[in-house]
Amino acid sequence: MATTSIQRRLVAVIAISQLLLAVGLIDVAVFVTRAQLRRAFDVALQGRAMSIAALVRYSEDSPHKLLFEGDLVPQPLEKGLPDVYEVYADPHVLIARSPNWPEKDAVLPPRGYRWIATYAINGVPYRKLRLQHVPVLDRESDIPTADYLTVTYAAPIEPVLRAVSDVLLYIVIGSLVLLAVSVAFSFWALRRSLRPLSALADSARAISPRNWKLDPPEEVWETYELEPLTQAMTSMLTDLHRAFTQQREFLANAAHELKTPVAILKSTLQSLLQRPRSADEYRTGVEEALDDMARLEKLLHSMLRLARAEQWAAGSLQRDLTPVDIGMTCQLAVERLRPLADQRQIGIDFVTNGAVRIPADPDDLELVWANLLENAIRFSPSGEVVRIAIHAEQQDCYVEVTDRGPGIPSKQLPHIFERFHRGDSSRARNTGGYGLGLAISKALVEAYGGTIEAQSGDGAGTRMVVCLPAVR
């Protein structure tokens, strides 16, 4: 039972990525907002500090000749939370201080030091600014200007924190809403995008031994990612259907071919047992039975050779092979078929342009050339010449067997390498074979990594071309 869902995985990945993106955007937005608000608050704080410095003026009635007009102090930034300040005249002369100023913070920093920091007063966070070397703004023109002020001003930072919290709340709510919308849209888009895959699975599910056609809807063919898979499945099903059909036809044809010699053999033996016969009659009957047994043995041997050749071609069997000379195997096949050629008054012309070697079993190659030569001789008119030629091109070796026979009709050309295929539709014993020769030759050639091709036409003769990888 399936426990993994691609759709759920993709939705989870999208949701997590959107969540991480939302968290990152929230952090960046809060950081930027906090920085901007603090910068604006610091500017306002500096303005407050300068307004406090502007309240200091020269006065002859003051012991230090500097008077602070405290009744003009501006209202605090946050209602209910007073601002704190203090003003020093350099170096250590206190001019003014707010009533709620904490005594422990009255120590002056080094000269020329400008300091902004956040700290707590009675548990309330304050933003503190210290300005030094501030000139006295309210002075008479004839009074010397040697006095400078150090102004420290602190105000509650609660407005900034509250604004940051509000912004954070709005961003979080907005991000969650957008996250929900994006996840819902992603789920819908994924379901819609995976629909062709589901349709392809439904089409594949409908395939059976009675239905070999993959018939997906048009949207599957229009999907870029699914088109190669659909083509591969279609091609695979076509090959499987062909192999399945060939297996059924092979069983039917094999049973038919085996039935004929077995029936004849049975009939011969039954006729011998019907009545007493002379020794010569028994000998003649036994010789006929042996001929039928030989024919049956030849058929079984061909079927076994074909099965092994197809196993080699499929890689099911492994063999240790040494390079052999193709010309030598062709010469042996020519000598084997020479009696048949002489009987039919057919000449054999063997042409080669040099030794070419490939790793193979010489018996296999000889069988291939013998099958091709036998077909060429059987279908060539008396007095004609069958030509077998060898030539090499780059890394390949070509063996061509050519005859001047009646040729192969175009309708039969695609089927000549099928098992039990014969141009003569009859199954008479005088047709000259079982239709396994070319099938065996094709399987053996493919087992060695080669190809075999037939070139023919009605009345134009036949040319069989075998291409094998050569060893230099």
CSV table of C-alpha atoms in Angstrom, one decimal:
chain,number,residue,atom,x,y,z
A,1,MET,CA,0.0,0.0,0.0
A,2,ALA,CA,1.3,3.4,-1.0
A,3,THR,CA,2.4,5.5,2.0
A,4,THR,CA,4.0,8.5,0.2
A,5,SER,CA,2.2,11.2,-1.7
A,6,ILE,CA,4.0,13.5,-4.1
A,7,GLN,CA,1.2,16.0,-3.8
A,8,ARG,CA,1.4,16.1,0.0
A,9,ARG,CA,5.2,16.4,-0.1
A,10,LEU,CA,5.1,19.3,-2.6
A,11,VAL,CA,2.4,21.1,-0.5
A,12,ALA,CA,4.5,20.6,2.6
A,13,VAL,CA,7.6,21.9,0.9
A,14,ILE,CA,5.7,25.0,-0.4
A,15,ALA,CA,4.1,25.6,3.0
A,16,ILE,CA,7.4,25.4,4.8
A,17,SER,CA,9.2,27.6,2.2
A,18,GLN,CA,6.4,30.2,2.4
A,19,LEU,CA,6.5,30.1,6.2
A,20,LEU,CA,10.3,30.6,6.2
A,21,LEU,CA,9.9,33.4,3.7
A,22,ALA,CA,7.2,35.0,5.9
A,23,VAL,CA,9.4,34.7,9.0
A,24,GLY,CA,12.3,36.3,7.2
A,25,LEU,CA,10.2,39.1,5.8
A,26,ILE,CA,8.7,39.7,9.3
A,27,ASP,CA,12.2,39.9,10.8
A,28,VAL,CA,13.5,42.3,8.1
A,29,ALA,CA,10.4,44.4,8.3
A,30,VAL,CA,10.5,44.7,12.1
A,31,PHE,CA,14.3,45.4,12.1
A,32,VAL,CA,13.9,48.1,9.5
A,33,THR,CA,10.9,49.6,11.2
A,34,ARG,CA,12.6,49.6,14.6
A,35,ALA,CA,15.7,51.2,13.1
A,36,GLN,CA,13.7,53.9,11.4
A,37,LEU,CA,11.5,54.7,14.4
A,38,ARG,CA,14.6,54.8,16.7
A,39,ARG,CA,16.3,57.1,14.2
A,40,ALA,CA,13.3,59.4,14.2
A,41,PHE,CA,13.0,59.2,18.0
A,42,ASP,CA,16.7,60.1,18.3
A,43,VAL,CA,16.2,63.1,16.1
A,44,ALA,CA,13.2,64.2,18.2
A,45,LEU,CA,15.3,63.5,21.3
A,46,GLN,CA,18.1,65.7,20.0
A,47,GLY,CA,15.6,68.5,19.3
A,48,ARG,CA,14.4,68.2,22.9
A,49,ALA,CA,17.9,68.4,24.2
A,50,MET,CA,18.6,71.5,22.1
A,51,SER,CA,15.3,73.1,23.3
A,52,ILE,CA,16.5,72.5,26.9
A,53,ALA,CA,19.9,74.1,26.1
A,54,ALA,CA,18.0,77.1,24.6
A,55,LEU,CA,16.5,77.7,28.1
A,56,VAL,CA,19.9,78.6,29.5
A,57,ARG,CA,20.8,82.3,29.4
A,58,TYR,CA,23.3,84.7,31.0
A,59,SER,CA,22.2,86.5,34.1
A,60,GLU,CA,24.1,88.7,36.5
A,61,ASP,CA,21.9,87.6,39.3
A,62,SER,CA,22.9,83.9,39.1
A,63,PRO,CA,25.9,82.7,41.0
A,64,HIS,CA,27.4,81.1,37.9
A,65,LYS,CA,26.1,83.9,35.6
A,66,LEU,CA,23.9,81.3,33.9
A,67,LEU,CA,20.2,81.0,34.5
A,68,PHE,CA,17.9,78.1,33.5
A,69,GLU,CA,14.2,79.1,32.8
A,70,GLY,CA,12.6,75.9,34.1
A,71,ASP,CA,9.0,77.1,33.6
A,72,LEU,CA,9.5,76.9,29.8
A,73,VAL,CA,10.4,73.2,29.8
A,74,PRO,CA,8.4,71.5,26.9
A,75,GLN,CA,5.7,68.9,27.7
A,76,PRO,CA,7.0,65.2,27.8
A,77,LEU,CA,6.6,63.1,24.7
A,78,GLU,CA,4.6,60.4,26.5
A,79,LYS,CA,1.7,61.5,28.8
A,80,GLY,CA,2.1,60.1,32.3
A,81,LEU,CA,5.8,59.4,31.8
A,82,PRO,CA,7.9,62.5,32.4
A,83,ASP,CA,11.1,63.2,30.5
A,84,VAL,CA,14.4,63.6,32.5
A,85,TYR,CA,17.2,66.0,31.8
A,86,GLU,CA,20.2,67.8,33.3
A,87,VAL,CA,22.4,70.6,32.1
A,88,TYR,CA,26.0,71.2,33.1
A,89,ALA,CA,28.3,74.1,32.4
A,90,ASP,CA,31.8,72.9,31.6
A,91,PRO,CA,33.6,71.5,33.4
A,92,HIS,CA,31.4,70.5,36.4
A,93,VAL,CA,28.9,73.2,37.1
A,94,LEU,CA,25.3,71.9,37.4
A,95,ILE,CA,22.9,74.4,35.9
A,96,ALA,CA,19.6,72.5,35.9
A,97,ARG,CA,18.2,69.0,36.5
A,98,SER,CA,14.7,67.6,36.3
A,99,PRO,CA,13.1,66.6,39.6
A,100,ASN,CA,13.0,62.9,38.7
A,101,TRP,CA,16.6,62.6,37.6
A,102,PRO,CA,18.4,59.5,39.0
A,103,GLU,CA,21.4,60.6,41.0
A,104,LYS,CA,23.5,57.6,40.0
A,105,ASP,CA,23.5,58.8,36.4
A,106,ALA,CA,24.8,62.3,37.1
A,107,VAL,CA,28.4,61.4,36.2
A,108,LEU,CA,29.6,63.2,33.1
A,109,PRO,CA,31.3,61.2,30.3
A,110,PRO,CA,34.7,62.3,28.9
A,111,ARG,CA,34.7,65.6,27.0
A,112,GLY,CA,33.7,65.4,23.3
A,113,TYR,CA,31.8,62.1,23.8
A,114,ARG,CA,28.3,61.9,22.3
A,115,TRP,CA,26.3,59.0,23.7
A,116,ILE,CA,22.9,57.5,22.9
A,117,ALA,CA,21.7,54.5,24.8
A,118,THR,CA,18.6,52.8,26.2
A,119,TYR,CA,18.3,52.0,29.9
A,120,ALA,CA,15.5,51.7,32.5
A,121,ILE,CA,14.3,54.2,35.0
A,122,ASN,CA,12.0,52.7,37.6
A,123,GLY,CA,11.4,49.8,35.3
A,124,VAL,CA,10.5,52.0,32.4
A,125,PRO,CA,12.7,51.9,29.3
A,126,TYR,CA,14.2,55.3,28.4
A,127,ARG,CA,16.2,56.5,25.5
A,128,LYS,CA,19.1,58.7,26.7
A,129,LEU,CA,21.0,61.3,24.6
A,130,ARG,CA,24.0,63.3,25.8
A,131,LEU,CA,25.3,66.4,23.9
A,132,GLN,CA,28.5,68.1,24.8
A,133,HIS,CA,30.2,71.4,24.0
A,134,VAL,CA,26.9,73.1,23.2
A,135,PRO,CA,27.2,76.9,23.2
A,136,VAL,CA,24.9,79.1,25.3
A,137,LEU,CA,22.4,80.3,22.7
A,138,ASP,CA,20.9,83.2,24.7
A,139,ARG,CA,23.9,85.6,25.3
A,140,GLU,CA,24.6,89.3,25.0
A,141,SER,CA,27.0,90.3,22.3
A,142,ASP,CA,29.4,91.9,24.8
A,143,ILE,CA,29.6,88.9,27.1
A,144,PRO,CA,32.5,86.5,26.5
A,145,THR,CA,31.6,83.1,25.0
A,146,ALA,CA,33.9,80.8,27.0
A,147,ASP,CA,31.0,78.8,28.5
A,148,TYR,CA,29.7,75.6,26.9
A,149,LEU,CA,27.0,73.3,28.0
A,150,THR,CA,26.6,69.5,28.4
A,151,VAL,CA,23.0,68.5,28.0
A,152,THR,CA,21.7,65.1,28.9
A,153,TYR,CA,18.1,64.3,27.9
A,154,ALA,CA,16.1,61.1,28.3
A,155,ALA,CA,12.6,60.3,27.2
A,156,PRO,CA,10.4,57.1,27.5
A,157,ILE,CA,10.9,54.9,24.4
A,158,GLU,CA,7.4,53.4,25.0
A,159,PRO,CA,6.0,55.0,21.8
A,160,VAL,CA,8.6,53.4,19.7
A,161,LEU,CA,8.1,50.0,21.3
A,162,ARG,CA,4.4,50.3,20.9
A,163,ALA,CA,4.7,51.3,17.3
A,164,VAL,CA,7.0,48.4,16.6
A,165,SER,CA,4.6,46.0,18.3
A,166,ASP,CA,1.7,47.4,16.2
A,167,VAL,CA,3.7,47.0,13.0
A,168,LEU,CA,4.7,43.5,14.1
A,169,LEU,CA,1.1,42.5,14.7
A,170,TYR,CA,0.0,43.9,11.4
A,171,ILE,CA,2.8,42.2,9.5
A,172,VAL,CA,2.2,38.8,11.3
A,173,ILE,CA,-1.5,38.9,10.5
A,174,GLY,CA,-0.9,39.9,6.9
A,175,SER,CA,1.8,37.3,6.5
A,176,LEU,CA,-0.5,34.6,7.9
A,177,VAL,CA,-3.3,35.6,5.6
A,178,LEU,CA,-1.0,35.6,2.6
A,179,LEU,CA,0.5,32.3,3.8
A,180,ALA,CA,-2.9,30.7,3.9
A,181,VAL,CA,-3.8,32.1,0.5
A,182,SER,CA,-0.6,31.0,-1.1
A,183,VAL,CA,-0.8,27.5,0.4
A,184,ALA,CA,-4.4,27.2,-0.7
A,185,PHE,CA,-3.5,28.4,-4.2
A,186,SER,CA,-0.4,26.1,-4.3
A,187,PHE,CA,-2.6,23.1,-3.3
A,188,TRP,CA,-5.1,24.0,-6.0
A,189,ALA,CA,-2.3,24.5,-8.6
A,190,LEU,CA,-0.6,21.3,-7.7
A,191,ARG,CA,-3.8,19.3,-8.0
A,192,ARG,CA,-4.4,20.8,-11.3
A,193,SER,CA,-0.8,20.3,-12.5
A,194,LEU,CA,-0.8,16.7,-11.3
A,195,ARG,CA,-4.1,15.9,-13.0
A,196,PRO,CA,-2.4,14.8,-16.3
A,197,LEU,CA,-0.2,12.4,-14.2
A,198,SER,CA,-3.3,11.0,-12.6
A,199,ALA,CA,-4.9,10.6,-16.1
A,200,LEU,CA,-1.8,8.8,-17.3
A,201,ALA,CA,-2.0,6.5,-14.3
A,202,ASP,CA,-5.6,5.8,-15.1
A,203,SER,CA,-4.8,5.0,-18.7
A,204,ALA,CA,-2.0,2.7,-17.7
A,205,ARG,CA,-4.3,1.0,-15.2
A,206,ALA,CA,-6.6,0.1,-18.1
A,207,ILE,CA,-3.9,-1.9,-19.9
A,208,SER,CA,-4.5,-5.7,-19.9
A,209,PRO,CA,-3.7,-8.7,-22.1
A,210,ARG,CA,-6.8,-7.7,-24.0
A,211,ASN,CA,-6.0,-4.0,-24.2
A,212,TRP,CA,-2.4,-3.0,-25.1
A,213,LYS,CA,-3.2,0.5,-26.1
A,214,LEU,CA,-2.2,3.4,-23.9
A,215,ASP,CA,-4.8,6.1,-24.6
A,216,PRO,CA,-4.2,9.1,-22.3
A,217,PRO,CA,-6.1,12.3,-22.8
A,218,GLU,CA,-4.7,15.2,-24.9
A,219,GLU,CA,-3.5,17.1,-21.8
A,220,VAL,CA,-1.0,14.3,-21.1
A,221,TRP,CA,0.6,14.8,-24.5
A,222,GLU,CA,0.6,18.5,-24.0
A,223,THR,CA,2.5,18.3,-20.7
A,224,TYR,CA,6.2,18.8,-21.4
A,225,GLU,CA,7.4,16.6,-18.5
A,226,LEU,CA,5.0,13.8,-19.3
A,227,GLU,CA,5.5,13.6,-23.1
A,228,PRO,CA,8.8,11.6,-22.9
A,229,LEU,CA,7.3,9.2,-20.3
A,230,THR,CA,4.2,8.7,-22.4
A,231,GLN,CA,6.2,8.1,-25.5
A,232,ALA,CA,8.4,5.6,-23.7
A,233,MET,CA,5.4,3.8,-22.2
A,234,THR,CA,3.7,3.7,-25.7
A,235,SER,CA,6.9,2.3,-27.3
A,236,MET,CA,7.3,-0.2,-24.4
A,237,LEU,CA,3.7,-1.4,-24.8
A,238,THR,CA,4.1,-1.7,-28.5
A,239,ASP,CA,7.2,-3.9,-28.0
A,240,LEU,CA,5.5,-5.9,-25.3
A,241,HIS,CA,2.4,-6.4,-27.4
A,242,ARG,CA,4.6,-7.5,-30.3
A,243,ALA,CA,6.6,-9.9,-28.1
A,244,PHE,CA,3.4,-11.3,-26.6
A,245,THR,CA,1.9,-11.8,-30.0
A,246,GLN,CA,5.0,-13.4,-31.3
A,247,GLN,CA,5.0,-15.8,-28.3
A,248,ARG,CA,1.4,-16.8,-29.0
A,249,GLU,CA,2.1,-17.2,-32.7
A,250,PHE,CA,5.3,-19.1,-31.9
A,251,LEU,CA,3.4,-21.6,-29.8
A,252,ALA,CA,0.7,-22.0,-32.4
A,253,ASN,CA,3.2,-22.3,-35.2
A,254,ALA,CA,5.4,-24.7,-33.3
A,255,ALA,CA,2.5,-26.9,-32.4
A,256,HIS,CA,1.4,-26.8,-36.1
A,257,GLU,CA,4.9,-27.7,-37.3
A,258,LEU,CA,5.3,-30.4,-34.7
A,259,LYS,CA,1.9,-31.8,-35.4
A,260,THR,CA,2.6,-32.6,-39.1
A,261,PRO,CA,5.7,-34.9,-38.6
A,262,VAL,CA,4.2,-36.5,-35.5
A,263,ALA,CA,1.0,-37.2,-37.4
A,264,ILE,CA,2.9,-38.7,-40.3
A,265,LEU,CA,5.1,-40.7,-38.1
A,266,LYS,CA,2.1,-42.0,-36.2
A,267,SER,CA,0.3,-42.9,-39.4
A,268,THR,CA,3.4,-44.8,-40.8
A,269,LEU,CA,3.7,-46.8,-37.6
A,270,GLN,CA,0.0,-47.5,-37.5
A,271,SER,CA,0.0,-48.7,-41.1
A,272,LEU,CA,2.8,-51.1,-40.2
A,273,LEU,CA,0.8,-52.6,-37.4
A,274,GLN,CA,-2.5,-53.0,-39.3
A,275,ARG,CA,-1.5,-56.3,-40.9
A,276,PRO,CA,1.5,-58.6,-41.1
A,277,ARG,CA,4.1,-57.4,-43.6
A,278,SER,CA,7.3,-58.6,-45.2
A,279,ALA,CA,10.7,-57.6,-44.0
A,280,ASP,CA,11.2,-55.3,-47.0
A,281,GLU,CA,7.9,-53.5,-46.2
A,282,TYR,CA,8.8,-53.1,-42.5
A,283,ARG,CA,12.2,-51.8,-43.6
A,284,THR,CA,10.6,-49.2,-45.9
A,285,GLY,CA,8.2,-48.2,-43.2
A,286,VAL,CA,10.9,-47.8,-40.6
A,287,GLU,CA,13.0,-45.7,-43.0
A,288,GLU,CA,10.1,-43.4,-43.7
A,289,ALA,CA,9.6,-43.1,-39.9
A,290,LEU,CA,13.3,-42.3,-39.5
A,291,ASP,CA,13.0,-39.6,-42.2
A,292,ASP,CA,10.1,-38.1,-40.3
A,293,MET,CA,12.1,-38.3,-37.0
A,294,ALA,CA,15.0,-36.5,-38.7
A,295,ARG,CA,12.7,-33.8,-39.9
A,296,LEU,CA,11.3,-33.5,-36.4
A,297,GLU,CA,14.7,-33.5,-34.8
A,298,LYS,CA,15.8,-30.7,-37.2
A,299,LEU,CA,12.8,-28.6,-36.2
A,300,LEU,CA,13.5,-29.1,-32.5
A,301,HIS,CA,17.2,-28.2,-33.0
A,302,SER,CA,16.3,-25.0,-34.9
A,303,MET,CA,13.8,-24.0,-32.2
A,304,LEU,CA,16.4,-24.6,-29.5
A,305,ARG,CA,19.1,-22.7,-31.4
A,306,LEU,CA,16.6,-19.8,-31.8
A,307,ALA,CA,15.8,-19.7,-28.1
A,308,ARG,CA,19.5,-19.7,-27.1
A,309,ALA,CA,20.3,-17.0,-29.7
A,310,GLU,CA,17.5,-14.8,-28.3
A,311,GLN,CA,18.9,-15.4,-24.8
A,312,TRP,CA,22.3,-14.3,-25.9
A,313,ALA,CA,20.9,-11.2,-27.6
A,314,ALA,CA,19.0,-10.3,-24.4
A,315,GLY,CA,22.2,-10.7,-22.3
A,316,SER,CA,20.8,-13.6,-20.3
A,317,LEU,CA,23.7,-15.8,-21.2
A,318,GLN,CA,27.4,-14.9,-21.0
A,319,ARG,CA,30.1,-16.5,-23.1
A,320,ASP,CA,33.9,-16.1,-23.4
A,321,LEU,CA,34.6,-15.3,-27.0
A,322,THR,CA,37.8,-14.9,-29.0
A,323,PRO,CA,38.2,-12.9,-32.2
A,324,VAL,CA,37.6,-15.0,-35.4
A,325,ASP,CA,38.1,-14.2,-39.0
A,326,ILE,CA,34.8,-13.5,-40.7
A,327,GLY,CA,36.2,-14.5,-44.1
A,328,MET,CA,37.0,-17.9,-42.8
A,329,THR,CA,33.4,-18.5,-41.5
A,330,CYS,CA,32.0,-17.2,-44.9
A,331,GLN,CA,34.3,-19.6,-46.8
A,332,LEU,CA,33.1,-22.5,-44.6
A,333,ALA,CA,29.4,-21.6,-45.3
A,334,VAL,CA,30.1,-21.4,-49.0
A,335,GLU,CA,31.7,-24.9,-49.0
A,336,ARG,CA,28.7,-26.2,-47.0
A,337,LEU,CA,26.2,-24.8,-49.6
A,338,ARG,CA,28.3,-25.7,-52.7
A,339,PRO,CA,26.5,-29.0,-53.3
A,340,LEU,CA,23.1,-27.4,-53.1
A,341,ALA,CA,24.3,-24.6,-55.5
A,342,ASP,CA,25.7,-27.2,-57.9
A,343,GLN,CA,22.5,-29.2,-57.8
A,344,ARG,CA,20.5,-26.1,-58.8
A,345,GLN,CA,23.2,-24.9,-61.2
A,346,ILE,CA,23.8,-21.7,-59.2
A,347,GLY,CA,27.2,-20.1,-59.0
A,348,ILE,CA,28.6,-18.6,-55.7
A,349,ASP,CA,30.9,-15.6,-56.0
A,350,PHE,CA,32.9,-14.8,-52.8
A,351,VAL,CA,34.6,-11.4,-52.5
A,352,THR,CA,36.6,-10.0,-49.6
A,353,ASN,CA,39.0,-7.0,-49.3
A,354,GLY,CA,41.0,-8.3,-46.3
A,355,ALA,CA,40.9,-10.1,-43.0
A,356,VAL,CA,38.3,-8.7,-40.5
A,357,ARG,CA,38.0,-10.2,-37.1
A,358,ILE,CA,35.3,-10.0,-34.5
A,359,PRO,CA,34.8,-11.7,-31.1
A,360,ALA,CA,32.3,-14.5,-31.8
A,361,ASP,CA,31.7,-18.2,-32.0
A,362,PRO,CA,32.6,-19.3,-35.6
A,363,ASP,CA,29.8,-21.8,-35.6
A,364,ASP,CA,27.3,-19.0,-35.0
A,365,LEU,CA,28.7,-16.9,-37.9
A,366,GLU,CA,28.8,-19.9,-40.2
A,367,LEU,CA,25.2,-20.6,-39.5
A,368,VAL,CA,24.2,-17.0,-40.3
A,369,TRP,CA,26.0,-17.0,-43.6
A,370,ALA,CA,24.7,-20.5,-44.4
A,371,ASN,CA,21.1,-19.5,-43.8
A,372,LEU,CA,21.4,-16.4,-46.0
A,373,LEU,CA,23.2,-18.3,-48.7
A,374,GLU,CA,20.6,-21.1,-48.6
A,375,ASN,CA,17.7,-18.7,-49.1
A,376,ALA,CA,19.6,-16.9,-51.9
A,377,ILE,CA,20.3,-20.2,-53.7
A,378,ARG,CA,16.8,-21.6,-53.3
A,379,PHE,CA,15.2,-18.5,-54.7
A,380,SER,CA,17.6,-17.8,-57.6
A,381,PRO,CA,16.9,-19.0,-61.1
A,382,SER,CA,19.1,-21.7,-62.6
A,383,GLY,CA,22.2,-20.3,-64.1
A,384,GLU,CA,22.4,-17.2,-61.9
A,385,VAL,CA,25.2,-16.3,-59.5
A,386,VAL,CA,24.8,-15.6,-55.7
A,387,ARG,CA,27.4,-13.1,-54.5
A,388,ILE,CA,28.7,-12.9,-50.9
A,389,ALA,CA,31.0,-9.9,-50.2
A,390,ILE,CA,32.9,-8.6,-47.1
A,391,HIS,CA,34.1,-5.1,-46.6
A,392,ALA,CA,35.1,-3.0,-43.6
A,393,GLU,CA,34.2,0.7,-43.0
A,394,GLN,CA,35.7,2.5,-40.0
A,395,GLN,CA,34.9,0.3,-37.0
A,396,ASP,CA,32.2,-1.9,-38.7
A,397,CYS,CA,32.3,-5.0,-40.9
A,398,TYR,CA,29.7,-5.5,-43.6
A,399,VAL,CA,28.7,-8.8,-45.1
A,400,GLU,CA,26.4,-8.7,-48.1
A,401,VAL,CA,24.6,-11.6,-49.7
A,402,THR,CA,23.0,-10.8,-53.0
A,403,ASP,CA,20.9,-12.8,-55.4
A,404,ARG,CA,19.0,-12.2,-58.6
A,405,GLY,CA,15.8,-14.0,-57.6
A,406,PRO,CA,12.2,-12.8,-57.8
A,407,GLY,CA,12.7,-10.6,-54.7
A,408,ILE,CA,10.5,-10.2,-51.7
A,409,PRO,CA,7.1,-8.4,-52.0
A,410,SER,CA,7.0,-5.1,-50.1
A,411,LYS,CA,4.1,-6.4,-47.9
A,412,GLN,CA,6.2,-9.4,-46.7
A,413,LEU,CA,9.5,-7.5,-46.3
A,414,PRO,CA,8.8,-6.3,-42.7
A,415,HIS,CA,7.9,-9.8,-41.6
A,416,ILE,CA,10.7,-12.0,-43.1
A,417,PHE,CA,12.7,-12.1,-39.8
A,418,GLU,CA,9.7,-13.3,-37.8
A,419,ARG,CA,9.6,-16.9,-36.5
A,420,PHE,CA,7.9,-19.4,-38.8
A,421,HIS,CA,7.4,-16.8,-41.5
A,422,ARG,CA,7.5,-18.2,-45.0
A,423,GLY,CA,6.6,-16.4,-48.2
A,424,ASP,CA,4.6,-19.5,-49.3
A,425,SER,CA,1.5,-19.6,-47.2
A,426,SER,CA,1.1,-23.3,-47.5
A,427,ARG,CA,2.6,-25.7,-45.0
A,428,ALA,CA,3.5,-28.4,-47.4
A,429,ARG,CA,6.7,-30.3,-46.8
A,430,ASN,CA,8.2,-29.3,-50.1
A,431,THR,CA,8.5,-25.6,-49.3
A,432,GLY,CA,12.0,-26.1,-48.1
A,433,GLY,CA,12.1,-25.0,-44.4
A,434,TYR,CA,10.3,-24.0,-41.3
A,435,GLY,CA,10.7,-20.2,-41.5
A,436,LEU,CA,13.2,-20.1,-38.7
A,437,GLY,CA,16.4,-19.5,-40.6
A,438,LEU,CA,16.2,-15.7,-40.8
A,439,ALA,CA,14.8,-15.5,-37.3
A,440,ILE,CA,17.9,-17.4,-36.0
A,441,SER,CA,20.2,-15.3,-38.1
A,442,LYS,CA,18.7,-12.1,-36.8
A,443,ALA,CA,19.0,-13.2,-33.2
A,444,LEU,CA,22.6,-14.3,-33.6
A,445,VAL,CA,23.6,-11.1,-35.3
A,446,GLU,CA,22.0,-9.0,-32.6
A,447,ALA,CA,23.7,-11.1,-29.9
A,448,TYR,CA,27.0,-9.8,-31.3
A,449,GLY,CA,25.9,-6.2,-31.3
A,450,GLY,CA,25.1,-6.1,-35.0
A,451,THR,CA,22.2,-5.5,-37.3
A,452,ILE,CA,20.7,-7.3,-40.3
A,453,GLU,CA,18.7,-5.6,-43.1
A,454,ALA,CA,16.9,-6.9,-46.2
A,455,GLN,CA,16.8,-4.8,-49.3
A,456,SER,CA,14.4,-6.1,-52.0
A,457,GLY,CA,11.5,-5.5,-54.3
A,458,ASP,CA,9.3,-7.5,-56.6
A,459,GLY,CA,11.4,-8.9,-59.5
A,460,ALA,CA,14.5,-7.0,-58.3
A,461,GLY,CA,16.4,-9.7,-56.4
A,462,THR,CA,17.3,-9.5,-52.7
A,463,ARG,CA,20.2,-8.1,-50.9
A,464,MET,CA,20.9,-9.1,-47.2
A,465,VAL,CA,23.3,-6.7,-45.4
A,466,VAL,CA,24.8,-7.7,-42.0
A,467,CYS,CA,26.7,-5.1,-40.0
A,468,LEU,CA,29.0,-6.3,-37.1
A,469,PRO,CA,31.4,-4.4,-34.9
A,470,ALA,CA,34.9,-5.3,-36.1
A,471,VAL,CA,38.2,-5.6,-34.1
A,472,ARG,CA,41.3,-3.9,-35.6
